[in-house]
Amino acid sequence: MSELAVLHLNRLHPRFAIICGDFVHHLPEIYPQFDPSVRERQIRDIKAVYSKVHESVPLICVCGNHDVGNVPNATTINRYKNDWGDDYFSFWVDGLCGIAINSSVIHAASKAAPFFEEQLAWLERTLQDAATRNPTHIVIFSHHPFFLKKAEETEEDLGMDSLIDSLMG
């Protein structure tokens, strides 16, 4: 499936492409019963596929829970950073401000509080900065959706209340 996506990306030549997480299935913290080398093979294989994306198409990687864990910690986040780059960041393409977040720390905000608080402070600064640059659009990319059916869903519905409250002011 990823190889087919790369073929289409190369045919279409979009301004950028986003992959919203779960680059691999195996994460030792989620599947401790499996050999950790499985993850390394999965990373090697998917990077080989992604290396075929034409150099004119920036490939933007957003982390998922299979990349940083259901309850991210310093080990899993640093491992992700070593393999793929920052777990949250912003970028500009023409007038679009793209913001990639680590939604796994939001889902585990009470257990990953330092990471959640750091990212939230960064997000607030990034949104303020973006507003001063008059973007045509601001788009937030994440692995987990902000809501399933309606923006007013409760934390029990999805677990994104903290972030949604901050974004909505």
N, CA and C atoms as an extended XYZ file, in Angstrom:
507
Properties=species:S:1:pos:R:3:atomname:S:1:resname:S:1:resid:I:1 pbc="F F F"
N         0.818       -1.183        0.000 N   MET     1
C         0.000        0.000        0.000 CA  MET     1
C         0.873        1.264        0.000 C   MET     1
N         1.920        1.275        0.814 N   SER     2
C         2.811        2.441        0.853 CA  SER     2
C         3.508        2.638       -0.485 C   SER     2
N         3.877        1.531       -1.126 N   GLU     3
C         4.533        1.647       -2.431 CA  GLU     3
C         3.589        2.265       -3.460 C   GLU     3
N         2.318        1.899       -3.407 N   LEU     4
C         1.326        2.482       -4.306 CA  LEU     4
C         1.151        3.976       -4.018 C   LEU     4
N         1.139        4.331       -2.747 N   ALA     5
C         1.028        5.749       -2.376 CA  ALA     5
C         2.211        6.541       -2.927 C   ALA     5
N         3.404        5.985       -2.849 N   VAL     6
C         4.595        6.663       -3.375 CA  VAL     6
C         4.478        6.854       -4.890 C   VAL     6
N         3.988        5.841       -5.586 N   LEU     7
C         3.792        5.977       -7.036 CA  LEU     7
C         2.856        7.142       -7.351 C   LEU     7
N         1.762        7.242       -6.600 N   HIS     8
C         0.806        8.328       -6.827 CA  HIS     8
C         1.395        9.690       -6.446 C   HIS     8
N         2.139        9.741       -5.349 N   LEU     9
C         2.788       11.007       -4.976 CA  LEU     9
C         3.719       11.482       -6.086 C   LEU     9
N         4.493       10.566       -6.604 N   ASN    10
C         5.446       10.930       -7.653 CA  ASN    10
C         4.743       11.336       -8.947 C   ASN    10
N         3.581       10.784       -9.186 N   ARG    11
C         2.803       11.149      -10.372 CA  ARG    11
C         2.158       12.522      -10.198 C   ARG    11
N         1.651       12.789       -8.993 N   LEU    12
C         0.914       14.028       -8.733 CA  LEU    12
C         1.807       15.231       -8.405 C   LEU    12
N         2.959       14.988       -7.820 N   HIS    13
C         3.881       16.047       -7.378 CA  HIS    13
C         3.189       17.114       -6.530 C   HIS    13
N         2.585       16.728       -5.398 N   PRO    14
C         1.955       17.736       -4.534 CA  PRO    14
C         3.021       18.618       -3.887 C   PRO    14
N         2.598       19.725       -3.304 N   ARG    15
C         3.531       20.643       -2.629 CA  ARG    15
C         4.184       19.972       -1.424 C   ARG    15
N         3.484       19.040       -0.786 N   PHE    16
C         4.029       18.239        0.306 CA  PHE    16
C         3.090       17.063        0.520 C   PHE    16
N         3.558       16.089        1.281 N   ALA    17
C         2.733       14.938        1.649 CA  ALA    17
C         2.892       14.700        3.145 C   ALA    17
N         1.800       14.316        3.781 N   ILE    18
C         1.787       14.069        5.230 CA  ILE    18
C         1.511       12.595        5.477 C   ILE    18
N         2.264       12.013        6.378 N   ILE    19
C         1.958       10.673        6.880 CA  ILE    19
C         1.656       10.850        8.357 C   ILE    19
N         0.435       10.524        8.741 N   CYS    20
C        -0.021       10.802       10.114 CA  CYS    20
C         0.162        9.607       11.039 C   CYS    20
N         1.370        9.144       11.142 N   GLY    21
C         1.749        8.207       12.183 CA  GLY    21
C         1.610        6.731       11.881 C   GLY    21
N         2.104        5.973       12.863 N   ASP    22
C         2.176        4.519       12.797 CA  ASP    22
C         2.987        4.070       11.582 C   ASP    22
N         4.225        4.530       11.546 N   PHE    23
C         5.136        4.136       10.479 CA  PHE    23
C         5.483        2.664       10.594 C   PHE    23
N         5.460        2.167       11.808 N   VAL    24
C         5.689        0.748       12.072 CA  VAL    24
C         4.572        0.250       12.980 C   VAL    24
N         4.409       -1.048       13.005 N   HIS    25
C         3.400       -1.624       13.894 CA  HIS    25
C         4.015       -1.976       15.247 C   HIS    25
N         5.243       -2.467       15.215 N   HIS    26
C         5.864       -2.989       16.432 CA  HIS    26
C         6.523       -1.880       17.253 C   HIS    26
N         6.158       -1.815       18.504 N   LEU    27
C         6.827       -0.950       19.476 CA  LEU    27
C         7.020       -1.800       20.726 C   LEU    27
N         8.258       -1.968       21.191 N   PRO    28
C         8.504       -2.859       22.334 CA  PRO    28
C         7.626       -2.563       23.545 C   PRO    28
N         7.312       -1.296       23.779 N   GLU    29
C         6.489       -0.944       24.938 CA  GLU    29
C         5.048       -1.419       24.782 C   GLU    29
N         4.584       -1.579       23.550 N   ILE    30
C         3.226       -2.068       23.310 CA  ILE    30
C         3.223       -3.585       23.156 C   ILE    30
N         4.253       -4.133       22.505 N   TYR    31
C         4.336       -5.570       22.239 CA  TYR    31
C         5.635       -6.149       22.799 C   TYR    31
N         5.758       -6.231       24.121 N   PRO    32
C         7.019       -6.708       24.708 CA  PRO    32
C         7.322       -8.177       24.394 C   PRO    32
N         6.317       -8.929       23.966 N   GLN    33
C         6.533      -10.348       23.689 CA  GLN    33
C         7.298      -10.584       22.382 C   GLN    33
N         7.442       -9.553       21.552 N   PHE    34
C         8.119       -9.713       20.273 CA  PHE    34
C         9.565       -9.242       20.341 C   PHE    34
N        10.368       -9.796       19.473 N   ASP    35
C        11.773       -9.428       19.342 CA  ASP    35
C        11.866       -7.946       18.942 C   ASP    35
N        12.616       -7.136       19.700 N   PRO    36
C        12.737       -5.709       19.370 CA  PRO    36
C        13.314       -5.445       17.980 C   PRO    36
N        14.039       -6.415       17.437 N   SER    37
C        14.617       -6.204       16.108 CA  SER    37
C        13.537       -6.130       15.025 C   SER    37
N        12.322       -6.599       15.336 N   VAL    38
C        11.216       -6.499       14.377 CA  VAL    38
C        10.987       -5.032       14.025 C   VAL    38
N        11.009       -4.175       15.025 N   ARG    39
C        10.798       -2.744       14.802 CA  ARG    39
C        11.880       -2.175       13.885 C   ARG    39
N        13.117       -2.563       14.123 N   GLU    40
C        14.219       -2.059       13.300 CA  GLU    40
C        14.043       -2.474       11.839 C   GLU    40
N        13.604       -3.714       11.615 N   ARG    41
C        13.359       -4.168       10.239 CA  ARG    41
C        12.213       -3.382        9.608 C   ARG    41
N        11.158       -3.141       10.392 N   GLN    42
C        10.027       -2.380        9.862 CA  GLN    42
C        10.454       -0.962        9.484 C   GLN    42
N        11.254       -0.336       10.319 N   ILE    43
C        11.740        1.015       10.016 CA  ILE    43
C        12.588        1.004        8.746 C   ILE    43
N        13.493        0.063        8.660 N   ARG    44
C        14.355       -0.033        7.473 CA  ARG    44
C        13.503       -0.208        6.208 C   ARG    44
N        12.507       -1.094        6.277 N   ASP    45
C        11.672       -1.369        5.107 CA  ASP    45
C        10.848       -0.155        4.686 C   ASP    45
N        10.225        0.524        5.641 N   ILE    46
C         9.369        1.661        5.269 CA  ILE    46
C        10.218        2.851        4.812 C   ILE    46
N        11.394        3.023        5.402 N   LYS    47
C        12.275        4.095        4.927 CA  LYS    47
C        12.737        3.823        3.498 C   LYS    47
N        12.938        2.554        3.162 N   ALA    48
C        13.314        2.209        1.786 CA  ALA    48
C        12.194        2.592        0.819 C   ALA    48
N        10.956        2.368        1.218 N   VAL    49
C         9.815        2.756        0.378 CA  VAL    49
C         9.739        4.275        0.272 C   VAL    49
N         9.807        4.972        1.401 N   TYR    50
C         9.685        6.434        1.399 CA  TYR    50
C        10.842        7.113        0.671 C   TYR    50
N        11.977        6.456        0.598 N   SER    51
C        13.124        7.052       -0.097 CA  SER    51
C        12.857        7.207       -1.593 C   SER    51
N        11.825        6.552       -2.084 N   LYS    52
C        11.479        6.631       -3.508 CA  LYS    52
C        10.560        7.812       -3.826 C   LYS    52
N        10.132        8.556       -2.796 N   VAL    53
C         9.344        9.766       -3.047 CA  VAL    53
C        10.263       10.787       -3.711 C   VAL    53
N         9.784       11.400       -4.777 N   HIS    54
C        10.600       12.369       -5.515 CA  HIS    54
C        11.063       13.479       -4.578 C   HIS    54
N        12.289       13.910       -4.761 N   GLU    55
C        12.881       14.918       -3.868 CA  GLU    55
C        12.131       16.246       -3.883 C   GLU    55
N        11.305       16.491       -4.886 N   SER    56
C        10.538       17.741       -4.944 CA  SER    56
C         9.290       17.705       -4.059 C   SER    56
N         8.996       16.538       -3.477 N   VAL    57
C         7.813       16.384       -2.622 CA  VAL    57
C         8.273       16.181       -1.178 C   VAL    57
N         8.240       17.227       -0.360 N   PRO    58
C         8.611       17.039        1.048 CA  PRO    58
C         7.652       16.053        1.722 C   PRO    58
N         8.216       15.075        2.397 N   LEU    59
C         7.435       14.073        3.119 CA  LEU    59
C         7.455       14.447        4.594 C   LEU    59
N         6.297       14.781        5.137 N   ILE    60
C         6.187       15.267        6.508 CA  ILE    60
C         5.630       14.146        7.369 C   ILE    60
N         6.369       13.797        8.413 N   CYS    61
C         6.023       12.653        9.253 CA  CYS    61
C         5.501       13.107       10.613 C   CYS    61
N         4.299       12.658       10.948 N   VAL    62
C         3.654       12.952       12.225 CA  VAL    62
C         3.624       11.649       13.018 C   VAL    62
N         4.009       11.686       14.279 N   CYS    63
C         4.094       10.442       15.049 CA  CYS    63
C         2.719        9.917       15.458 C   CYS    63
N         2.644        8.595       15.576 N   GLY    64
C         1.450        7.910       16.059 CA  GLY    64
C         1.775        7.105       17.305 C   GLY    64
N         0.769        6.469       17.868 N   ASN    65
C         0.982        5.723       19.108 CA  ASN    65
C         1.881        4.501       18.912 C   ASN    65
N         1.955        3.936       17.716 N   HIS    66
C         2.879        2.823       17.494 CA  HIS    66
C         4.309        3.320       17.300 C   HIS    66
N         4.468        4.620       17.187 N   ASP    67
C         5.794        5.224       17.052 CA  ASP    67
C         6.346        5.708       18.388 C   ASP    67
N         5.474        6.254       19.255 N   VAL    68
C         5.920        6.812       20.538 CA  VAL    68
C         5.269        6.143       21.741 C   VAL    68
N         4.335        5.238       21.516 N   GLY    69
C         3.684        4.533       22.614 CA  GLY    69
C         2.351        5.153       22.992 C   GLY    69
N         1.543        4.360       23.668 N   ASN    70
C         0.249        4.846       24.159 CA  ASN    70
C         0.432        5.838       25.299 C   ASN    70
N         1.502        5.657       26.063 N   VAL    71
C         1.884        6.604       27.116 CA  VAL    71
C         3.338        6.986       26.829 C   VAL    71
N         3.540        7.993       25.988 N   PRO    72
C         4.903        8.362       25.606 CA  PRO    72
C         5.756        8.747       26.811 C   PRO    72
N         7.032        8.413       26.708 N   ASN    73
C         7.990        8.791       27.745 CA  ASN    73
C         9.273        9.244       27.050 C   ASN    73
N        10.251        9.644       27.830 N   ALA    74
C        11.494       10.168       27.250 CA  ALA    74
C        12.148        9.153       26.316 C   ALA    74
N        12.125        7.881       26.683 N   THR    75
C        12.751        6.847       25.852 CA  THR    75
C        12.062        6.732       24.503 C   THR    75
N        10.729        6.629       24.512 N   THR    76
C        10.019        6.428       23.247 CA  THR    76
C        10.056        7.682       22.377 C   THR    76
N         9.966        8.846       22.990 N   ILE    77
C        10.014       10.088       22.213 CA  ILE    77
C        11.403       10.289       21.616 C   ILE    77
N        12.456       10.052       22.390 N   ASN    78
C        13.817       10.196       21.856 CA  ASN    78
C        14.091        9.180       20.758 C   ASN    78
N        13.567        7.968       20.911 N   ARG    79
C        13.734        6.954       19.872 CA  ARG    79
C        13.064        7.430       18.577 C   ARG    79
N        11.864        7.974       18.707 N   TYR    80
C        11.166        8.504       17.529 CA  TYR    80
C        11.981        9.630       16.882 C   TYR    80
N        12.466       10.552       17.701 N   LYS    81
C        13.245       11.673       17.168 CA  LYS    81
C        14.478       11.182       16.419 C   LYS    81
N        15.136       10.158       16.951 N   ASN    82
C        16.313        9.605       16.279 CA  ASN    82
C        15.954        8.976       14.938 C   ASN    82
N        14.778        8.349       14.864 N   ASP    83
C        14.368        7.648       13.647 CA  ASP    83
C        13.718        8.556       12.611 C   ASP    83
N        12.918        9.534       13.066 N   TRP    84
C        12.070       10.283       12.145 CA  TRP    84
C        12.183       11.802       12.250 C   TRP    84
N        12.667       12.325       13.352 N   GLY    85
C        12.708       13.773       13.550 CA  GLY    85
C        11.810       14.178       14.709 C   GLY    85
N        11.582       15.465       14.848 N   ASP    86
C        10.816       15.981       15.986 CA  ASP    86
C         9.421       15.372       16.062 C   ASP    86
N         8.923       15.235       17.292 N   ASP    87
C         7.583       14.664       17.480 CA  ASP    87
C         6.494       15.722       17.371 C   ASP    87
N         6.861       16.996       17.369 N   TYR    88
C         5.928       18.076       17.038 CA  TYR    88
C         6.734       19.223       16.443 C   TYR    88
N         6.132       19.926       15.488 N   PHE    89
C         6.852       20.968       14.752 CA  PHE    89
C         5.864       21.728       13.874 C   PHE    89
N         6.333       22.828       13.321 N   SER    90
C         5.518       23.575       12.363 CA  SER    90
C         6.312       23.743       11.077 C   SER    90
N         5.598       24.042       10.012 N   PHE    91
C         6.230       24.271        8.715 CA  PHE    91
C         5.327       25.192        7.895 C   PHE    91
N         5.923       25.826        6.924 N   TRP    92
C         5.180       26.732        6.037 CA  TRP    92
C         5.335       26.264        4.603 C   TRP    92
N         4.240       26.249        3.875 N   VAL    93
C         4.247       25.983        2.443 CA  VAL    93
C         3.383       27.060        1.815 C   VAL    93
N         4.023       27.929        1.046 N   ASP    94
C         3.346       29.110        0.517 CA  ASP    94
C         2.730       29.842        1.709 C   ASP    94
N         1.434       30.079        1.734 N   GLY    95
C         0.821       30.785        2.856 CA  GLY    95
C         0.236       29.883        3.919 C   GLY    95
N         0.401       28.576        3.764 N   LEU    96
C        -0.156       27.627        4.726 CA  LEU    96
C         0.813       27.389        5.874 C   LEU    96
N         0.314       27.505        7.086 N   CYS    97
C         1.091       27.132        8.269 CA  CYS    97
C         0.622       25.750        8.691 C   CYS    97
N         1.500       24.779        8.565 N   GLY    98
C         1.196       23.419        8.996 CA  GLY    98
C         1.775       23.188       10.377 C   GLY    98
N         0.987       22.561       11.231 N   ILE    99
C         1.421       22.272       12.595 CA  ILE    99
C         1.207       20.785       12.839 C   ILE    99
N         2.283       20.088       13.138 N   ALA   100
C         2.212       18.660       13.442 CA  ALA   100
C         2.361       18.484       14.945 C   ALA   100
N         1.423       17.763       15.546 N   ILE   101
C         1.476       17.559       16.993 CA  ILE   101
C         1.618       16.078       17.330 C   ILE   101
N         2.087       15.825       18.535 N   ASN   102
C         2.170       14.476       19.077 CA  ASN   102
C         0.878       14.241       19.863 C   ASN   102
N        -0.120       13.678       19.207 N   SER   103
C        -1.418       13.496       19.860 CA  SER   103
C        -1.395       12.389       20.910 C   SER   103
N        -0.386       11.541       20.892 N   SER   104
C        -0.309       10.486       21.913 CA  SER   104
C        -0.089       11.069       23.302 C   SER   104
N         0.670       12.169       23.409 N   VAL   105
C         0.850       12.783       24.732 CA  VAL   105
C        -0.437       13.448       25.202 C   VAL   105
N        -1.293       13.819       24.272 N   ILE   106
C        -2.577       14.411       24.647 CA  ILE   106
C        -3.501       13.340       25.200 C   ILE   106
N        -3.518       12.184       24.560 N   HIS   107
C        -4.355       11.081       25.039 CA  HIS   107
C        -3.897       10.577       26.399 C   HIS   107
N        -2.630       10.737       26.690 N   ALA   108
C        -2.081       10.274       27.968 CA  ALA   108
C        -1.629       11.462       28.808 C   ALA   108
N        -2.345       12.581       28.710 N   ALA   109
C        -1.910       13.837       29.341 CA  ALA   109
C        -1.606       13.692       30.826 C   ALA   109
N        -2.406       12.922       31.552 N   SER   110
C        -2.172       12.803       32.996 CA  SER   110
C        -0.931       11.966       33.296 C   SER   110
N        -0.591       11.012       32.418 N   LYS   111
C         0.576       10.154       32.643 CA  LYS   111
C         1.830       10.683       31.944 C   LYS   111
N         1.635       11.595       31.005 N   ALA   112
C         2.756       12.170       30.258 CA  ALA   112
C         2.736       13.689       30.399 C   ALA   112
N         2.400       14.145       31.597 N   ALA   113
C         2.164       15.575       31.841 CA  ALA   113
C         3.300       16.487       31.382 C   ALA   113
N         4.568       16.190       31.682 N   PRO   114
C         5.616       17.126       31.254 CA  PRO   114
C         5.659       17.299       29.731 C   PRO   114
N         5.463       16.215       29.003 N   PHE   115
C         5.496       16.274       27.543 CA  PHE   115
C         4.272       17.010       27.009 C   PHE   115
N         3.126       16.756       27.619 N   PHE   116
C         1.897       17.443       27.220 CA  PHE   116
C         2.018       18.944       27.454 C   PHE   116
N         2.467       19.326       28.653 N   GLU   117
C         2.562       20.751       28.995 CA  GLU   117
C         3.574       21.476       28.109 C   GLU   117
N         4.694       20.834       27.830 N   GLU   118
C         5.712       21.434       26.960 CA  GLU   118
C         5.151       21.650       25.551 C   GLU   118
N         4.484       20.638       25.035 N   GLN   119
C         3.923       20.749       23.689 CA  GLN   119
C         2.806       21.793       23.631 C   GLN   119
N         1.968       21.841       24.654 N   LEU   120
C         0.872       22.808       24.679 CA  LEU   120
C         1.408       24.242       24.699 C   LEU   120
N         2.435       24.495       25.505 N   ALA   121
C         3.043       25.833       25.547 CA  ALA   121
C         3.636       26.185       24.180 C   ALA   121
N         4.319       25.218       23.570 N   TRP   122
C         4.875       25.434       22.237 CA  TRP   122
C         3.757       25.728       21.227 C   TRP   122
N         2.671       24.965       21.295 N   LEU   123
C         1.560       25.148       20.364 CA  LEU   123
C         0.954       26.543       20.493 C   LEU   123
N         0.776       26.997       21.715 N   GLU   124
C         0.221       28.335       21.926 CA  GLU   124
C         1.136       29.404       21.327 C   GLU   124
N         2.458       29.270       21.541 N   ARG   125
C         3.415       30.226       20.961 CA  ARG   125
C         3.396       30.162       19.430 C   ARG   125
N         3.327       28.950       18.910 N   THR   126
C         3.338       28.758       17.460 CA  THR   126
C         2.102       29.369       16.815 C   THR   126
N         0.946       29.181       17.436 N   LEU   127
C        -0.289       29.763       16.899 CA  LEU   127
C        -0.252       31.289       16.955 C   LEU   127
N         0.296       31.830       18.046 N   GLN   128
C         0.415       33.290       18.152 CA  GLN   128
C         1.349       33.832       17.075 C   GLN   128
N         2.476       33.160       16.885 N   ASP   129
C         3.429       33.583       15.861 CA  ASP   129
C         2.811       33.484       14.468 C   ASP   129
N         2.119       32.389       14.204 N   ALA   130
C         1.494       32.205       12.890 CA  ALA   130
C         0.489       33.312       12.602 C   ALA   130
N        -0.270       33.702       13.605 N   ALA   131
C        -1.284       34.747       13.415 CA  ALA   131
C        -0.651       36.066       12.977 C   ALA   131
N         0.568       36.338       13.432 N   THR   132
C         1.234       37.593       13.056 CA  THR   132
C         1.744       37.558       11.620 C   THR   132
N         1.815       36.368       11.036 N   ARG   133
C         2.356       36.219        9.678 CA  ARG   133
C         1.251       36.127        8.620 C   ARG   133
N         0.012       36.316        9.039 N   ASN   134
C        -1.128       36.363        8.122 CA  ASN   134
C        -1.215       35.140        7.200 C   ASN   134
N        -1.333       33.938        7.761 N   PRO   135
C        -1.406       32.739        6.922 CA  PRO   135
C        -2.730       32.662        6.160 C   PRO   135
N        -2.690       32.007        5.009 N   THR   136
C        -3.946       31.749        4.302 CA  THR   136
C        -4.732       30.663        5.023 C   THR   136
N        -4.008       29.720        5.618 N   HIS   137
C        -4.623       28.631        6.380 CA  HIS   137
C        -3.669       28.216        7.490 C   HIS   137
N        -4.236       27.746        8.586 N   ILE   138
C        -3.475       27.066        9.632 CA  ILE   138
C        -4.105       25.689        9.755 C   ILE   138
N        -3.297       24.657        9.560 N   VAL   139
C        -3.801       23.285        9.604 CA  VAL   139
C        -3.003       22.518       10.649 C   VAL   139
N        -3.714       21.854       11.555 N   ILE   140
C        -3.064       21.024       12.570 CA  ILE   140
C        -3.206       19.568       12.150 C   ILE   140
N        -2.068       18.884       12.087 N   PHE   141
C        -2.032       17.474       11.718 CA  PHE   141
C        -1.725       16.647       12.958 C   PHE   141
N        -2.458       15.554       13.134 N   SER   142
C        -2.202       14.656       14.265 CA  SER   142
C        -2.576       13.237       13.871 C   SER   142
N        -2.097       12.293       14.634 N   HIS   143
C        -2.434       10.894       14.400 CA  HIS   143
C        -3.870       10.612       14.824 C   HIS   143
N        -4.255       11.120       15.981 N   HIS   144
C        -5.604       10.904       16.506 CA  HIS   144
C        -6.513       12.053       16.077 C   HIS   144
N        -7.771       11.765       15.788 N   PRO   145
C        -8.697       12.848       15.434 CA  PRO   145
C        -9.052       13.679       16.666 C   PRO   145
N        -9.410       14.936       16.442 N   PHE   146
C        -9.838       15.795       17.546 CA  PHE   146
C       -11.193       15.362       18.085 C   PHE   146
N       -12.034       14.850       17.233 N   PHE   147
C       -13.342       14.341       17.658 CA  PHE   147
C       -13.824       13.355       16.609 C   PHE   147
N       -14.792       12.529       17.013 N   LEU   148
C       -15.318       11.524       16.098 CA  LEU   148
C       -16.585       11.981       15.386 C   LEU   148
N       -17.489       12.625       16.139 N   LYS   149
C       -18.772       13.007       15.551 CA  LYS   149
C       -19.085       14.485       15.704 C   LYS   149
N       -18.668       15.078       16.809 N   LYS   150
C       -18.988       16.484       17.047 CA  LYS   150
C       -17.906       17.105       17.917 C   LYS   150
N       -17.658       18.385       17.728 N   ALA   151
C       -16.585       19.070       18.449 CA  ALA   151
C       -16.831       19.117       19.948 C   ALA   151
N       -18.064       18.941       20.382 N   GLU   152
C       -18.399       19.040       21.806 CA  GLU   152
C       -18.238       17.718       22.547 C   GLU   152
N       -17.625       16.714       21.948 N   GLU   153
C       -17.461       15.432       22.624 CA  GLU   153
C       -16.675       15.613       23.916 C   GLU   153
N       -16.965       14.769       24.887 N   THR   154
C       -16.294       14.860       26.181 CA  THR   154
C       -14.995       14.071       26.150 C   THR   154
N       -14.204       14.238       27.191 N   GLU   155
C       -12.943       13.502       27.293 CA  GLU   155
C       -13.181       11.999       27.235 C   GLU   155
N       -14.280       11.549       27.810 N   GLU   156
C       -14.596       10.125       27.758 CA  GLU   156
C       -14.810        9.675       26.314 C   GLU   156
N       -15.286       10.594       25.470 N   ASP   157
C       -15.518       10.248       24.076 CA  ASP   157
C       -14.210        9.987       23.339 C   ASP   157
N       -13.203       10.824       23.569 N   LEU   158
C       -11.969       10.690       22.801 CA  LEU   158
C       -10.702       11.063       23.553 C   LEU   158
N       -10.775       11.960       24.505 N   GLY   159
C        -9.594       12.312       25.267 CA  GLY   159
C        -8.825       13.511       24.750 C   GLY   159
N        -9.430       14.353       23.949 N   MET   160
C        -8.724       15.502       23.386 CA  MET   160
C        -9.212       16.818       23.983 C   MET   160
N       -10.015       16.774       25.051 N   ASP   161
C       -10.600       17.989       25.632 CA  ASP   161
C        -9.566       19.063       25.942 C   ASP   161
N        -8.459       18.676       26.546 N   SER   162
C        -7.456       19.658       26.968 CA  SER   162
C        -6.954       20.470       25.784 C   SER   162
N        -6.664       19.794       24.699 N   LEU   163
C        -6.155       20.494       23.527 CA  LEU   163
C        -7.252       21.322       22.867 C   LEU   163
N        -8.419       20.755       22.707 N   ILE   164
C        -9.518       21.483       22.067 CA  ILE   164
C        -9.848       22.738       22.853 C   ILE   164
N        -9.896       22.644       24.189 N   ASP   165
C       -10.169       23.825       25.014 CA  ASP   165
C        -9.131       24.914       24.757 C   ASP   165
N        -7.860       24.527       24.661 N   SER   166
C        -6.797       25.505       24.425 CA  SER   166
C        -6.924       26.144       23.049 C   SER   166
N        -7.261       25.344       22.055 N   LEU   167
C        -7.374       25.869       20.699 CA  LEU   167
C        -8.579       26.785       20.533 C   LEU   167
N        -9.656       26.463       21.237 N   MET   168
C       -10.888       27.237       21.108 CA  MET   168
C       -10.854       28.497       21.962 C   MET   168
N        -9.843       28.613       22.823 N   GLY   169
C        -9.680       29.819       23.624 CA  GLY   169
C       -10.522       29.762       24.836 C   GLY   169
